[in-house]
Short mmCIF file of C-alpha atoms and ligand atoms in Angstrom, two decimals:
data_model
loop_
_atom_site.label_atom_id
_atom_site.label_comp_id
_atom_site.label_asym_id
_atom_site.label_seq_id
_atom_site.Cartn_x
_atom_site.Cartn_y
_atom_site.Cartn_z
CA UNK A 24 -17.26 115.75 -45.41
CA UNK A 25 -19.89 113.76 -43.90
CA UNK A 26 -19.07 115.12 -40.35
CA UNK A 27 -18.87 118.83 -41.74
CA UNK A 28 -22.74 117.98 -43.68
CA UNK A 29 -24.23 116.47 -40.49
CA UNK A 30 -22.56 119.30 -37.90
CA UNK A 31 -24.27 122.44 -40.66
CA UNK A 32 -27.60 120.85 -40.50
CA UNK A 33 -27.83 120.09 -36.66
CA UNK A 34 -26.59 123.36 -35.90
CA UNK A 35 -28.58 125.36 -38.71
CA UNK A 36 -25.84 126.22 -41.13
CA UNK A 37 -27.10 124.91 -44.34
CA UNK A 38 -29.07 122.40 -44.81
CA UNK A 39 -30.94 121.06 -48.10
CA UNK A 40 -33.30 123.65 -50.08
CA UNK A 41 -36.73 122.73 -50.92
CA UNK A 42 -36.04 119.84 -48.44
CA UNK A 43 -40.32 119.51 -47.55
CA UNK A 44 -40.68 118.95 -51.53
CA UNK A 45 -38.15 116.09 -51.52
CA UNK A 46 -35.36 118.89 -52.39
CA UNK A 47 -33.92 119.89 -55.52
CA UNK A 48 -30.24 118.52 -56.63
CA UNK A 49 -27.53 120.78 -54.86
CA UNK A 50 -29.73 123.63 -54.17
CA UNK A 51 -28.99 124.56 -50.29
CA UNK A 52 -30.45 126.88 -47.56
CA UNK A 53 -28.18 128.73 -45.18
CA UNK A 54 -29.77 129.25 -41.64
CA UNK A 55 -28.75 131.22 -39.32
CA UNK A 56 -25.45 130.21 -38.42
CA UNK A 57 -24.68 129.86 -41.64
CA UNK A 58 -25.81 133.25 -42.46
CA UNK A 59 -23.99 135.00 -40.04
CA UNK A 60 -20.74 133.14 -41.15
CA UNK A 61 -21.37 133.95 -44.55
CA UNK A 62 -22.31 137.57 -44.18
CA UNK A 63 -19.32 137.64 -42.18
CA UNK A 64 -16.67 136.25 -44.81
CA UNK A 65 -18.06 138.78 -47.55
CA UNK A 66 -18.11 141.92 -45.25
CA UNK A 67 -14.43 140.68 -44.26
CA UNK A 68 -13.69 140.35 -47.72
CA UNK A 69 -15.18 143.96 -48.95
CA UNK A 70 -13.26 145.79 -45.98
CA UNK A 71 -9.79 144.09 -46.70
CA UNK A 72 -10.10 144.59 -50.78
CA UNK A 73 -12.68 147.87 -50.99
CA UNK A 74 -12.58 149.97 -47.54
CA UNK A 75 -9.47 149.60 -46.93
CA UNK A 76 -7.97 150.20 -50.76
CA UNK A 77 -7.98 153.60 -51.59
CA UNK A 78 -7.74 152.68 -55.93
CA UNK A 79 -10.24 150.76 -54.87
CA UNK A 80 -14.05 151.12 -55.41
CA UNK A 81 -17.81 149.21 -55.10
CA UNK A 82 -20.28 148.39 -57.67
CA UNK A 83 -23.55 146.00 -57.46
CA UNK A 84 -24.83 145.38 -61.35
CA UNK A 85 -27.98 143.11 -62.04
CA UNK A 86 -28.25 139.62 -62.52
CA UNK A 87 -29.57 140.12 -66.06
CA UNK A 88 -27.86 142.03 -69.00
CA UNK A 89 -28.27 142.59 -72.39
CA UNK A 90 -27.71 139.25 -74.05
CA UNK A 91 -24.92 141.01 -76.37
CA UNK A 92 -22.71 141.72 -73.31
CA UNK A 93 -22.26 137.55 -73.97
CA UNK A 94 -21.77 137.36 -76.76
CA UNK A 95 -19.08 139.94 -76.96
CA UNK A 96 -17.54 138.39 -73.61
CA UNK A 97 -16.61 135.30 -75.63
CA UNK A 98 -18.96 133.41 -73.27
CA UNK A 99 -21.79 132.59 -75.36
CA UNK A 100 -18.81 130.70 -77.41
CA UNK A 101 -16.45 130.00 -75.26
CA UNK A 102 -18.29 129.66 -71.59
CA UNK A 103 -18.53 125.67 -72.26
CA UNK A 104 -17.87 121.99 -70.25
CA UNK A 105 -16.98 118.97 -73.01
CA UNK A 106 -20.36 116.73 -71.57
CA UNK A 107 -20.53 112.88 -72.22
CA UNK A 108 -23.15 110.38 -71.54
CA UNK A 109 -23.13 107.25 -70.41
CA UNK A 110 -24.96 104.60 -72.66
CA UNK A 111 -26.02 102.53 -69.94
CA UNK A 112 -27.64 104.33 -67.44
CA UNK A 113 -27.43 107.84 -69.42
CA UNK A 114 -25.73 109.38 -66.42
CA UNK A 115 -24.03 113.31 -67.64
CA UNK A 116 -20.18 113.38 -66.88
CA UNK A 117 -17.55 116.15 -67.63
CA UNK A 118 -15.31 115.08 -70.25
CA UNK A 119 -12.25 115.99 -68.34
CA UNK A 120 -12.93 114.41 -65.00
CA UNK A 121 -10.84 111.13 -65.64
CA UNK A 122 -11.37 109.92 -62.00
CA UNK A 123 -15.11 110.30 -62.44
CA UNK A 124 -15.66 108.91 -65.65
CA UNK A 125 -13.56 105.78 -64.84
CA UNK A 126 -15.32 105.03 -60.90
CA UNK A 127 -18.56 105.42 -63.31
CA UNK A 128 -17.38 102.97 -65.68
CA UNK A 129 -16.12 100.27 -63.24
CA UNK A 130 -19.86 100.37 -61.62
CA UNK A 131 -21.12 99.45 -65.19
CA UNK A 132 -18.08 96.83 -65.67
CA UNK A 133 -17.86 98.09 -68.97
CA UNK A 134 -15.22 99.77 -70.89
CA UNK A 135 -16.62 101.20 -73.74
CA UNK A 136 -19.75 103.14 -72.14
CA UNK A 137 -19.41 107.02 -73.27
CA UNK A 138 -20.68 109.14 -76.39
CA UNK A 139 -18.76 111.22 -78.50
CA UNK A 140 -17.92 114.08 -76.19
CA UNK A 141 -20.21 117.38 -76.99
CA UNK A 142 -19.72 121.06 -75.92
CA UNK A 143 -22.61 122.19 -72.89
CA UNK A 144 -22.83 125.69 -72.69
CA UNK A 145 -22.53 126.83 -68.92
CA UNK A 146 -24.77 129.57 -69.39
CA UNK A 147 -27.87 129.72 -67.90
CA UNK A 148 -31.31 131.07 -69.51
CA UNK A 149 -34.17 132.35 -69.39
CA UNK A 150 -36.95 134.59 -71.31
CA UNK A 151 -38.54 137.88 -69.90
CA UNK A 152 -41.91 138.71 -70.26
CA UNK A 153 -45.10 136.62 -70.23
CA UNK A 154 -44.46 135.00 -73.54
CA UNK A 155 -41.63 132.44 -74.26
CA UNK A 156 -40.06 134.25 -77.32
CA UNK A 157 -36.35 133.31 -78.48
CA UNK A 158 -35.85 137.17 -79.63
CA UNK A 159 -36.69 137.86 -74.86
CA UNK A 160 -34.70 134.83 -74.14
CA UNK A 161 -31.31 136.60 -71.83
CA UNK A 162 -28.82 135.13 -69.52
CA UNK A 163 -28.58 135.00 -65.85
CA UNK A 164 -24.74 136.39 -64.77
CA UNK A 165 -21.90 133.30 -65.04
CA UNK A 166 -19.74 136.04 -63.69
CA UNK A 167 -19.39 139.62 -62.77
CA UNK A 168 -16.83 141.04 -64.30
CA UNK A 169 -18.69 142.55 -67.08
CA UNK A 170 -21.02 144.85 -64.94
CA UNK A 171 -17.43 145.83 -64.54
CA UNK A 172 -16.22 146.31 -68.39
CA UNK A 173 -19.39 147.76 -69.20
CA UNK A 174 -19.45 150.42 -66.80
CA UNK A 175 -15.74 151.15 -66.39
CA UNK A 176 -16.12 154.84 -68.40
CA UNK A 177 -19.15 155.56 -65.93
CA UNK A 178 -16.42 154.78 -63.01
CA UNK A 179 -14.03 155.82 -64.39
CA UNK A 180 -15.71 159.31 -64.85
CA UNK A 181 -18.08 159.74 -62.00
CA UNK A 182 -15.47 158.96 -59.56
CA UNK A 183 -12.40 160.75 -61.39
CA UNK A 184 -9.95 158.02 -61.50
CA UNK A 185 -6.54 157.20 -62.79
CA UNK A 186 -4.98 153.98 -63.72
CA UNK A 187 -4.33 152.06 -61.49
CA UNK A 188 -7.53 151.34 -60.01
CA UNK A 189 -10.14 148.65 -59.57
CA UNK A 190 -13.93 148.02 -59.61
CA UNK A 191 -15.12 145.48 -57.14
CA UNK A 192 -18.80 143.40 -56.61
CA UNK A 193 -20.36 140.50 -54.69
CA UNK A 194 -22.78 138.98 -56.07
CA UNK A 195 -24.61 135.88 -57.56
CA UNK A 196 -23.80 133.87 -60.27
CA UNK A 197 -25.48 131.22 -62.23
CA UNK A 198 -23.94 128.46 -64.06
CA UNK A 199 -25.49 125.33 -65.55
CA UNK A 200 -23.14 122.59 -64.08
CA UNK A 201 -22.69 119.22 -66.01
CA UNK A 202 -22.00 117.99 -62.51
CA UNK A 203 -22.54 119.47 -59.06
CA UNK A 204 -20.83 117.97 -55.61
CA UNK A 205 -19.29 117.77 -52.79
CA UNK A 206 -21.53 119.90 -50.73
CA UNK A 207 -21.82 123.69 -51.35
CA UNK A 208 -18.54 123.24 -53.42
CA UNK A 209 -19.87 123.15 -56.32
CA UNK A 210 -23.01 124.54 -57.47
CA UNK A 211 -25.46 125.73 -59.91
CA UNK A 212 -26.35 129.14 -58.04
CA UNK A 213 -23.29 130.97 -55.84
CA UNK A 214 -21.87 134.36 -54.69
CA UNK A 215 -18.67 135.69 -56.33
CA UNK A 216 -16.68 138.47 -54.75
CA UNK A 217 -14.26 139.74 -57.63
CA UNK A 218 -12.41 142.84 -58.67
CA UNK A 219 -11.50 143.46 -61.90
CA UNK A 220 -8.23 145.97 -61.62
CA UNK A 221 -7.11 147.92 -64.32
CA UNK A 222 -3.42 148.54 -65.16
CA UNK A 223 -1.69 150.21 -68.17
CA UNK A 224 -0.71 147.49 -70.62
CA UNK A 225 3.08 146.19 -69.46
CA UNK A 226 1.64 146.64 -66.07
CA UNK A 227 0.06 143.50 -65.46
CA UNK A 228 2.57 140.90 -64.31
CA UNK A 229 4.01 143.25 -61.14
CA UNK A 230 0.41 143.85 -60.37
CA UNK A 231 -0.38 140.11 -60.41
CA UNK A 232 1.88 139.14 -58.05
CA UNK A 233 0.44 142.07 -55.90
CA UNK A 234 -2.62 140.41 -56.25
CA UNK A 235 -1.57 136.67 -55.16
CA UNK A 236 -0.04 137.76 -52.65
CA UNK A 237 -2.24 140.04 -51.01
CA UNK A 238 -5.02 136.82 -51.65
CA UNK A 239 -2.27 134.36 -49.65
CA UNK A 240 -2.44 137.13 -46.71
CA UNK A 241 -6.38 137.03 -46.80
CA UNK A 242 -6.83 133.23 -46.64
CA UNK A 243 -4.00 132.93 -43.88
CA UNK A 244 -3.96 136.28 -41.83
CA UNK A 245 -7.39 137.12 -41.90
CA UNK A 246 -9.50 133.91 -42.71
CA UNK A 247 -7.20 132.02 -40.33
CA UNK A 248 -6.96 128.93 -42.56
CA UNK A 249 -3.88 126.95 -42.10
CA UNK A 250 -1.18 127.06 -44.48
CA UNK A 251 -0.08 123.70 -44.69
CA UNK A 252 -3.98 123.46 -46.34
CA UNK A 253 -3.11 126.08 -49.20
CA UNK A 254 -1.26 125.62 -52.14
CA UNK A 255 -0.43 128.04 -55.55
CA UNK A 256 -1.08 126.13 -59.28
CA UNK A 257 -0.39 127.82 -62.30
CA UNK A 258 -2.26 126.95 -65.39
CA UNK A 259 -0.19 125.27 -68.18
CA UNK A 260 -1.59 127.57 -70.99
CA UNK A 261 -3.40 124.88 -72.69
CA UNK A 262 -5.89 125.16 -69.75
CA UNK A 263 -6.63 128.79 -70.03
CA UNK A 264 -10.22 129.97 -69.56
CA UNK A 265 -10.72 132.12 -73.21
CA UNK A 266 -9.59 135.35 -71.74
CA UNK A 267 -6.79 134.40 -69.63
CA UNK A 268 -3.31 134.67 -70.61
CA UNK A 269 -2.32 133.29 -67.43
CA UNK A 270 -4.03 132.04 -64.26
CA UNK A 271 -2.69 130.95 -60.58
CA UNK A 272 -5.45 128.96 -58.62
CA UNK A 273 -5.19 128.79 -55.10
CA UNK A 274 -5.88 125.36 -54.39
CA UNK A 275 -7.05 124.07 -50.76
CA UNK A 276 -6.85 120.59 -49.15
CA UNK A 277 -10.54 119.55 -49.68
CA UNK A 278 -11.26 115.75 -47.90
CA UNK A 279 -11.46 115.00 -51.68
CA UNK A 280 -8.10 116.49 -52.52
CA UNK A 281 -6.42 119.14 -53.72
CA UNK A 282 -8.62 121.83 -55.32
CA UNK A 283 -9.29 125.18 -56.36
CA UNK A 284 -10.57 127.93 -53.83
CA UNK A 285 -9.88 131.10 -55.60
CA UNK A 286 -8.78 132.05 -59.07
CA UNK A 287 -6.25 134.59 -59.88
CA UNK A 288 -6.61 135.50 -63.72
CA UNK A 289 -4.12 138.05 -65.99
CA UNK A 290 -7.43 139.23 -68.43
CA UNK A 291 -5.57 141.56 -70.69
CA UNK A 292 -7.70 143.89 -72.72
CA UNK A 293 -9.58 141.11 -73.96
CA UNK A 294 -13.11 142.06 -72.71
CA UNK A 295 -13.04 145.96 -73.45
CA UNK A 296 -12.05 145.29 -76.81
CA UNK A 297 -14.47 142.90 -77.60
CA UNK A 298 -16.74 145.30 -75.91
CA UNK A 299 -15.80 148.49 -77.60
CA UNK A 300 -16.22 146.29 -80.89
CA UNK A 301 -19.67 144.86 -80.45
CA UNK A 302 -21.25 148.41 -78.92
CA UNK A 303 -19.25 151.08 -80.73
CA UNK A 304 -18.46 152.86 -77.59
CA UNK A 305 -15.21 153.73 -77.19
CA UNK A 306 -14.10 152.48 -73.95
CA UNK A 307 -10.73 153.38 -74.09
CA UNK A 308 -8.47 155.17 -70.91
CA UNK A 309 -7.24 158.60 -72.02
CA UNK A 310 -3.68 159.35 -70.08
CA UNK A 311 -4.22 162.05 -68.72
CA UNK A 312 -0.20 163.51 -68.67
CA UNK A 313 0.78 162.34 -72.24
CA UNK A 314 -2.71 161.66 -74.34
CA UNK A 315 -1.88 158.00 -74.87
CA UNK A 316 -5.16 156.33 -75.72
CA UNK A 317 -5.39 152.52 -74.99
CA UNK A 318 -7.47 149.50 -73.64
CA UNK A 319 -6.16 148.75 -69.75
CA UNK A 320 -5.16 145.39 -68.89
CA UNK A 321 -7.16 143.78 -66.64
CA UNK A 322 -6.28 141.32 -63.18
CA UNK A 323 -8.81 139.65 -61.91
CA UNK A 324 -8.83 137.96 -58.20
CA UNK A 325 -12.05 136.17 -58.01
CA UNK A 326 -13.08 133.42 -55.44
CA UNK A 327 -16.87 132.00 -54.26
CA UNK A 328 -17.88 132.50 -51.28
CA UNK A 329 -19.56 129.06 -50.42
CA UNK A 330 -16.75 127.54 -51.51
CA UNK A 331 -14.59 130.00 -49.10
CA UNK A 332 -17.37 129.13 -46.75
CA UNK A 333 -16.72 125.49 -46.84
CA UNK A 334 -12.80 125.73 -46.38
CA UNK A 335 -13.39 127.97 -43.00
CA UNK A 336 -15.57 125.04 -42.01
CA UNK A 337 -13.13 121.84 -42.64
CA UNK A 338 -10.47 124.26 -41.47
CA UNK A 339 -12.18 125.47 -38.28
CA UNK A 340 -13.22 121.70 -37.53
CA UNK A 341 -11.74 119.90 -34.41
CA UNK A 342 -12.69 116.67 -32.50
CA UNK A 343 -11.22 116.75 -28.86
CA UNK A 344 -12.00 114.76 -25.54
CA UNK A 345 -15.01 115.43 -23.28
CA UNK A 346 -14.21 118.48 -22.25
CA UNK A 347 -17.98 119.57 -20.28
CA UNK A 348 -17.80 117.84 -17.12
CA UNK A 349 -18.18 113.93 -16.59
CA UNK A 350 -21.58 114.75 -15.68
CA UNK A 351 -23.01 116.52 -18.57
CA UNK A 352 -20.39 114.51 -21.42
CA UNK A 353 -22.79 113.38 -23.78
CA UNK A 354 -19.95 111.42 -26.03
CA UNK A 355 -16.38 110.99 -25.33
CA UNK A 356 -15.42 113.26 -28.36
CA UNK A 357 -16.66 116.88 -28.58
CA UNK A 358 -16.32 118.89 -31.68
CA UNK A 359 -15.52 122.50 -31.32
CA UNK A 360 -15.10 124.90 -34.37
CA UNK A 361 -12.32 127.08 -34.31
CA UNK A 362 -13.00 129.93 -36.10
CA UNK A 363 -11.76 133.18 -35.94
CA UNK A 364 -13.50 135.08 -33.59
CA UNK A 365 -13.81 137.78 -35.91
CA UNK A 366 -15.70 135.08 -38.38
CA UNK A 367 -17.76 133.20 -35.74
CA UNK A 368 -21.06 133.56 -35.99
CA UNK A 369 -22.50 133.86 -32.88
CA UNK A 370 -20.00 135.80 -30.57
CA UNK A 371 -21.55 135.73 -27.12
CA UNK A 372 -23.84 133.31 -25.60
CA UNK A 373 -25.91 134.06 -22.45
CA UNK A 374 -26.68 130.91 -20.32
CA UNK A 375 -28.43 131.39 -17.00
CA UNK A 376 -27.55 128.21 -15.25
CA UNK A 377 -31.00 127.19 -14.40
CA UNK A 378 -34.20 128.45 -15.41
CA UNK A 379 -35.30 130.05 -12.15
CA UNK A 380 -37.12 132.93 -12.44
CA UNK A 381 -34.73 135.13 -10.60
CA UNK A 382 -31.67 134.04 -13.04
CA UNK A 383 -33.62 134.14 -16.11
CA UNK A 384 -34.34 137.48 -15.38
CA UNK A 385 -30.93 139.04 -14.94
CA UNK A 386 -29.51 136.87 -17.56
CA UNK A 387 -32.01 137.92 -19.92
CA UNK A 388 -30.81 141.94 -18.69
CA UNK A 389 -27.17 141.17 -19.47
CA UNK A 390 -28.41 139.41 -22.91
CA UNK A 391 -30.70 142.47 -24.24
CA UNK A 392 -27.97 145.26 -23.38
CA UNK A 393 -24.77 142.61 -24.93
CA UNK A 394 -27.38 142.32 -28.39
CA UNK A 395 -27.01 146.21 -29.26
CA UNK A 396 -23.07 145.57 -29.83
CA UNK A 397 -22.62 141.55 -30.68
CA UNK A 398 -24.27 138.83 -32.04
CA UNK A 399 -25.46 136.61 -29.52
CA UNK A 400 -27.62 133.68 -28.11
CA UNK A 401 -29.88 133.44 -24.84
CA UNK A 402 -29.58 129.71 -24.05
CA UNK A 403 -31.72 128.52 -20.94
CA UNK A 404 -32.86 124.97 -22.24
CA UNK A 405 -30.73 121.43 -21.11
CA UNK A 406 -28.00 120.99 -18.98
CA UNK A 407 -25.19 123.57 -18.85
CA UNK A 408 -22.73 121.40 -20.73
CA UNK A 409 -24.87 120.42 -23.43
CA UNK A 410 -25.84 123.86 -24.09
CA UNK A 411 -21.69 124.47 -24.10
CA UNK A 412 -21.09 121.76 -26.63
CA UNK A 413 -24.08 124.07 -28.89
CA UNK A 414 -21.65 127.05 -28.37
CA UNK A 415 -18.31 125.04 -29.42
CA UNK A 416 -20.18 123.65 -32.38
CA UNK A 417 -20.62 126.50 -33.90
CA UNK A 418 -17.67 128.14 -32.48
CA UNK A 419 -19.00 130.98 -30.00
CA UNK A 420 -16.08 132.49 -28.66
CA UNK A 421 -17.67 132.99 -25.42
CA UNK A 422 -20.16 131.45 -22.87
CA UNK A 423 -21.41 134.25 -20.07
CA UNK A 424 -22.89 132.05 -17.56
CA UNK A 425 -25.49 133.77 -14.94
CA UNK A 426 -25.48 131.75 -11.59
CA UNK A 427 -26.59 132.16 -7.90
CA UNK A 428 -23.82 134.13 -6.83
CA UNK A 429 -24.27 136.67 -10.06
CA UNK A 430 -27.34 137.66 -7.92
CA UNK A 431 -25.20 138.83 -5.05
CA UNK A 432 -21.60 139.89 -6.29
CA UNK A 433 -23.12 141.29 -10.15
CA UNK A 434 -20.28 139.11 -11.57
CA UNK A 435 -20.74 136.46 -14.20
CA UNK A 436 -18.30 133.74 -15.64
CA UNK A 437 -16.99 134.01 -18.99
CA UNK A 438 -15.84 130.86 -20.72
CA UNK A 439 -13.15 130.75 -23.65
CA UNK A 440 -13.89 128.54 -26.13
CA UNK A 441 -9.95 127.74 -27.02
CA UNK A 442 -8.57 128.06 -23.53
CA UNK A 443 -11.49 126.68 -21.56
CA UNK A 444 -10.25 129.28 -19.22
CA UNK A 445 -13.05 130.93 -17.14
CA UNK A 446 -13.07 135.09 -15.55
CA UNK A 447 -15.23 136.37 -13.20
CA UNK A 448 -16.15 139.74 -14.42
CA UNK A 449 -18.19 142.19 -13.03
CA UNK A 450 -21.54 142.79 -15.16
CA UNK A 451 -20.68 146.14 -15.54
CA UNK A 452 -17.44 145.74 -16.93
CA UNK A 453 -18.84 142.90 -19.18
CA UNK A 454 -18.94 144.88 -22.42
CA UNK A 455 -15.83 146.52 -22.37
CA UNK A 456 -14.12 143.14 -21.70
CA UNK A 457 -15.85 141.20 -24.61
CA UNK A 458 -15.00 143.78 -27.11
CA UNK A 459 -11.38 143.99 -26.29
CA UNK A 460 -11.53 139.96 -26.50
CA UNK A 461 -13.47 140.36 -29.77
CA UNK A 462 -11.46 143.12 -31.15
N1 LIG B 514 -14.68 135.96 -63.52
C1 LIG B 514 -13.84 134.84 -63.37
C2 LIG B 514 -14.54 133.65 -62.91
O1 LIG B 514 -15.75 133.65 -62.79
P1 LIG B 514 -14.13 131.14 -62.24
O2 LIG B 514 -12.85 130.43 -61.94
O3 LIG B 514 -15.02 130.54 -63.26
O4 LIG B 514 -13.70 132.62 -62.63
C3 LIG B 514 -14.43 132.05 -59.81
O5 LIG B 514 -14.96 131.30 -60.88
C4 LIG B 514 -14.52 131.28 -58.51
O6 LIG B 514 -15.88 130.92 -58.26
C5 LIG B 514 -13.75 129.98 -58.44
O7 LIG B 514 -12.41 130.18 -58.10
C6 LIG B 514 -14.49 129.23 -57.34
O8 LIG B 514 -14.08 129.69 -56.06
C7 LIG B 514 -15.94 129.69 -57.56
N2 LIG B 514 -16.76 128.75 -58.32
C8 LIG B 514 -16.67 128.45 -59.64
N3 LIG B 514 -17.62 127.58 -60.01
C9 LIG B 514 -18.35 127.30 -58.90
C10 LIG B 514 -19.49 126.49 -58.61
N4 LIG B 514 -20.10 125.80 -59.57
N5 LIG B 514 -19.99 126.45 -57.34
C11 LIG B 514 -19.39 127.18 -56.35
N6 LIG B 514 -18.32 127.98 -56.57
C12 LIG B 514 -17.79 128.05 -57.81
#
């Protein structure tokens, strides 16, 4: 972890928010690397579970909601962490993290250190308005799967649907955390992307098997993460979040262990009853062929994106010998990130091999025409294999350098970041050849 920490901040991932103010616990900035990999994970995930999924469609609700929705999601009961203190140094643990609370005792070289264990609701507040007033106090999201209860008539109706179908949003959440850690893992502020998808009642357990294994596909085919990292738990049902009647998490191999990456939840009709209850709207589906009214049952995929974010990182993360030239080595072991191209985020990098005015100036040519079609970096500072060992950091798929002879045969070289192999390829068939690389 401490490699992965060091590598975002020297390359402008993420680094720590508020930093100039001494910080703020776990709060963190992304910077540009970070977010172009980010924006690149959530577009990824919208096109493989919206664009491409015809029962499938988009909405983007608020952060705030009417404090009721709450109440009648079970959260304001029910959204909770069992919190103890410690008498000594009146340190905040989780109840039910036995590892931590017994390295925190063993510092104390006591036994008998924790209060009685209280409930600590997760939900964060906050009041509205220019006076604090209990009766403006309202919630900031800790999900988003309401925006999708409450407004599943409106979809269901403006868009002319039939069951089976789904209602899918990105967004950010905000929980109060007893305990943050381990990076960007967990956190008080984060982006979920989760679908809520509705099934006739009977439906559910077909669909989420669907589900799990169309997530397995996502983290593997298309996120490239390996699969001796990812792992399926099931929930004994004494676990079950309030609305669950049964959960699978897909767990990855974090440095720390085994833990979860993405959640995979069988809702039932337990929200748009409560819901229909607490607003007197009737949100029941009409069947359209036989009249049937009822309450869908609900599947719900859901997984953070930082989180996601952080297992393409440790995934993507290899040490290997010197690999720029004895000359320009600066250590004996490089890292190079090996992300998908597809994820990377930078996918070109220009680098005239000196700064001479002639090279700059075709180099900087090639560089403004490549920026209408990929992301990329113009790079004329340090030696040319220090300013590779940037790229492979943050995993640029390719290096164009610009040299002497690109001045009299219009050629450049093009380096592979995997293969280390290098093409000379004329500057006017440059484009063409990066996209069907980056295709
Ligand atoms: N609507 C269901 C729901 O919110 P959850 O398991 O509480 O389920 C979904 O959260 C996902 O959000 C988790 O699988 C995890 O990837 C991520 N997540 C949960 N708490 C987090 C935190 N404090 N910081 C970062 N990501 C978190």
């Amino acid at each position: 972890m401490e490699k992965i920490i060091s590598l975002c901040k020297r390359r402008g991932f993420i680094f720590p928010g508020s930093e100039i103010y001494g910080g703020l616990a776990n709060s963190w900035d992304f910077g540009h690397a970070g977010t172009e990999l980010f924006n690149n994970i959530s577009a990824l995930w919208w096109k493989k579970f919206v664009q491409e999924r015809p029962d499938m469609l988009g909405i983007r609700g608020p952060v705030l909601m009417n404090p009721k929705v709450w109440e009648a999601s079970g959260h304001v009961k029910n959204f909770t962490d069992p919190l103890v203190e410690c008498r000594v140094c009146h340190a905040r643990f989780r109840a039910d993290k036995e590892k931590e609370l017994k390295e925190h005792a063993k510092e104390h070289k006591e036994k008998d250190i924790w209060t009685e264990s209280k409930l600590f609701s997760l939900l964060v507040k906050t009041f509205l308005g220019p006076v604090e007033d209990q009766q403006l106090m309202v919630y900031l999201r800790g999900e988003l799967a309401q925006t999708m209860f409450t407004d599943f008539k409106i979809m269901l109706e403006t868009n002319r649907r039939k069951l089976p179908f789904g209602i899918a949003q990105i967004g950010k959440v905000f929980r109060n955390e007893v305990t943050t850690g381990n990076f960007i893992f967990r956190s008080r502020e984060f982006h979920i992307a989760e679908l809520e998808y509705f099934v006739k009642p009977g439906k559910e357990d077909a669909v989420f098997y669907s589900w799990a294994e169309a997530i397995e596909k996502f983290l593997t085919a298309e996120l490239g993460l390996k699969k001796e990292n990812l792992r399926q738990y099931e929930h004994p049902s004494k676990d079950l979040a309030h609305y669950s009647k049964g959960t699978i998490d897909f767990q990855y191999r974090f440095p720390w262990g085994w833990d979860e990456l993405w959640g995979l939840a069988s809702r039932t009709d337990y929200d748009l009853k409560n819901h229909e209850q607490l607003s007197g709207q009737n949100l029941k589906y009409k069947d359209p062929e036989s009249g049937e009214e009822f309450w869908p049952y609900v599947v719900e995929p859901s997984v953070g994106l930082e989180r996601l974010m952080l297992a393409v990182l440790l995934d993507g993360y290899t040490e290997t010998e010197a690999r720029s030239g004895k000359e320009d080595a600066v250590h004996e072991v490089e890292t190079v990130l090996r992300l998908k191209k597809s994820l990377s985020p930078v996918k070109v990098a220009v680098l005239p091999l000196s700064k001479k005015e002639n090279l700059s100036k075709k180099a900087q040519e090639i560089y403004q025409d490549l920026i209408k079609d990929f992301v990329c970096e113009y790079d004329e500072t340090q030696s040319i294999g220090k300013r590779y060992r940037r790229q492979d950091e943050i995993g640029t798929p390719y290096c164009v350098t610009v040299d002497f002879e690109s001045l009299e045969d219009n050629a450049v070289t093009v380096r592979d970041r995997d293969t280390m192999k290098q093409d000379r390829i004329k500057i006017a068939e440059l484009k063409g050849y990066l996209k069907e690389k980056l295709a």
